Amino acid sequence: MEPMSSTSLPSAKRTIEAVLGSPTLLLKAKFQFSLLIISSFSSKILHLYTHRSSLPVLLSLLYLPTFLLPDLILILCSKLLLQQDRGSLCAPRKLLGALLAIITATASASQISFYVETGGEIQWLAAGSLASDPGGIHMLMTGLPVFTISLLAFFGAAWLATPGFYDTTDILFAGIFNAFKQLRVFVFTGRRSYMRIPDESNLESSLDDEEPPEKPMPSIRRALAISVAVISVVVTCMTLQIVRPTTPPYAHMSGSLPFTMLESLFSNSRNTEFCLPHPRRHVEFPFSEVFGNVTVEPAQGLFPGWMPQSETCHPRRHHPHEHEGLSAPPSAEDGSEEYHEAWIEPRRDLHRKHRPKIYNPSCDPLRITNLDKEILEPLEAVFSAQRPLIKHVVLLTLESTRKDMFPFRKESLIYDKILSTYEDANAAQHELNKKLSQLTPITEILTGESSGFDYPEENKDEQPSQAHWKSKLNDSYGGINVHGAITGSAFTFKSLLGSHCGVEPLPVDFTEEIKGRIYQPCVPQILELFNEQQKNTSSEKTSNESRDQPDFLSSPWESVLVQSITDQFDSQDILDKHMGFKDTVMKSTLLNPSSKYYPPKEEESNYFGFPETEVLPYLRDIFTKAEQDNRRLFLSHVTSTTHHPYNTPKNWTEHEDYLAKGRWGSEDSFNRYLNTIKYQDEWIGTIFDLLEEVGIFDQTLVVIVGDHGMAFDTPDGSSSTYENGHISNFHVPLLFLHPHLPRVQLTAKTTPLSIVPTVLDLLIQTHSLNPTAAETTSRLIHQYQGQSLIRTFVPSKNGGRQLWYFGIINPGGSLLAVSSAAAPWRLVLPLCSSSALRFTDLDSDPSEEHPLTEWTLDKLIKRVRTSHGDAAAAWVEQAEQLGRWWFWEQRGRWNYHKAARSTDRSADDSQGGQIKKKHWWET
């Protein structure tokens, strides 16, 4: 055997050092550069792959240069950092380069192993929480083999790429630099710059940190071509960066290591455990901190009782990684056997990794029922004497409609804001008042509230006939108008779950509720249960029913959802099916050539679809056919014109200028919003005209609710619901309209959770259900969290019990608004967010112009105690504890165990907030 030559020893040594990760190798700048760039770019490729479905293909390709811009900056910065020199800073620079390369490679390997284990991305804001979580440690240990292989692969690839990668990059940058230098010399002197061409023997390089020889100067033509190409690329990238939307997921897709890690280090992140799929430890309800001397309420009759600390509600604790903490299911003893058998059991998914958490009202520590209270006196008198009948139920959901727009009132802060846009307010006031008096006239009739404006003389003689629906809604009759209602979510589809199903939403981004089980039956499902029961009812029992009962009590129910916009946004079509809607009228219906009224008569008014008037003939047919077939109807209609970009139809000629016009710039978005409010008001009047035209107005209960508000008067000037907890995004109208119900102006700080129990209670009290359905409803109503608004409202009970509310802030996983029916205070609690805590007092500051903000709970409590007293400070502490508990409680109820933010979930789970496209090339 021949002895190994001396020339082969360095190569073998370098190989061994690379495999063993020699510190000597890590101090080589060229190896550091290769390791840093390779590991960072590997993470970026995975990052873009994870979000491959977040944008249409064309948009992804268009903005790809902006997504890669941080990586180009990383190459430039690392090249400057890892310059080779013999100066005094050589040693510190090498140590810093080694540290940066190791951290980036480790983080990238962690990212890969996390993706293999979970299909998602590491939320670096929550990395500390993950590392301190036993479940997180277990997951990290499970991914250790993938992590080790990835890290070794980075080292191996970097060793193979060194020194070629560094030298190629250096030559590329030198070529660009020389091209600009050559042009500069030629422009100012008219001569070319020359440089000696080095010997080929000097071009060889090695692992050692030796700079390659200088690159010869290019020709003028080549220098010009290189310069033009570089300038074109830079200008294109900058232009795309400027015009690129600021909404998710664009900015997130640009994220690159190690920048994302550095960002997490310097951000003021709060409550990062909320970013994780599971709590770090079991979150108990803070009984001792919230409740004083509370009294257990035993089951009585149909009331299931209230005993949240009983053994029934706290079964044997499971292993913390199972995340179950299940409550016992409802039983026959608590009067909910029909509910359990008809709803829970058929929908239980035994193949899920985590068992769903069944909602048991007797175990809900925050539930305060009022079903034991008396019916409001005006309503009780009418129920006893007239028994108004409810054959049909119509639920109108008004998009982005604030309570102070329903109706618009002269004595309001928003009116002052409009008036302040005029230089001479006194001169403009008369004409402005004339316009604003006609902004919401239909709404004034529906609510029984006055706008405070004097109507124009020409309209004073226009009185409706005695047979017109407007004359039937007056000071004496019309139904319940609720003052103080707040939405449970500033995101539309989450809000629909509250109004249609009586459930609270998931505190995560977008409509992930479609991947869980709606833990209460929605209205269409309840009505379908009535239909099934009616089929099983014997003819003998039907014939024995009282003859004075209306003939429609045994008629089948039909549930229909109607809107003029698409149902392909954020998987609404799936949500509609989950809520029980089998029949729908959507944008796709309007565009279907086989539809009865195809083609649409108007153009699309926004990026969701058509103006509401396009569904008018479909509504007429639905109502008419229901009457002809003697069917009962539950119709849900969602408006859209009041949604951004606040466009009214082109053929609508009543557009007004409410705000003073500026000399420059386009129309103010708030002025556009006001016009959509006027258009919507007219559309609501058209719906009531239709009910009267078909002849069902006297037998129809109409429920009107806003999905959420819309901020236009916030102190910071924001005008959206996105990550905006301002109160104007939460105050919404809520009405229960019927011409034979007495007019009741009800002050109650409630939410749309009250809609389902109120409708059920009204159906029972007006004897609008057959005996079987009435018995089922009497049991079922006790399962819901909300209170019935035809009874005395109960905001609190003895022992510290308050009716707490939790409001999701768009898109769902960033911020949580916590409030109470028994107190005027609000707390905006950061979830997976770097926002501050925010406290307001709606009694002293109804428009939230002077919020208190702090980065820590202790500091906020201290400030609140100083400015608002001990009671407010104690409330803040309770609100934070309850918000933390509620967040994880909702995860259990919905059986959802994925990241809160859409950007931290896998590609299949991060497509929320988008409109599904038929073709890949559509944007």
PDB file of N, CA and C in Angstrom, residues 427 497 848:
ATOM      1  N   ALA A 427     -73.344  77.919   8.335  1.00  0.00           N
ATOM      2  CA  ALA A 427     -73.917  78.125   7.002  1.00  0.00           C
ATOM      3  C   ALA A 427     -74.301  76.810   6.350  1.00  0.00           C
ATOM      4  N   LEU A 497     -72.497  32.861  13.237  1.00  0.00           N
ATOM      5  CA  LEU A 497     -72.639  31.704  14.117  1.00  0.00           C
ATOM      6  C   LEU A 497     -73.342  32.084  15.415  1.00  0.00           C
ATOM      7  N   GLU A 848     -64.477  56.237  23.380  1.00  0.00           N
ATOM      8  CA  GLU A 848     -63.136  55.701  23.607  1.00  0.00           C
ATOM      9  C   GLU A 848     -62.053  56.591  23.005  1.00  0.00           C
TER      10      GLU A 848
END
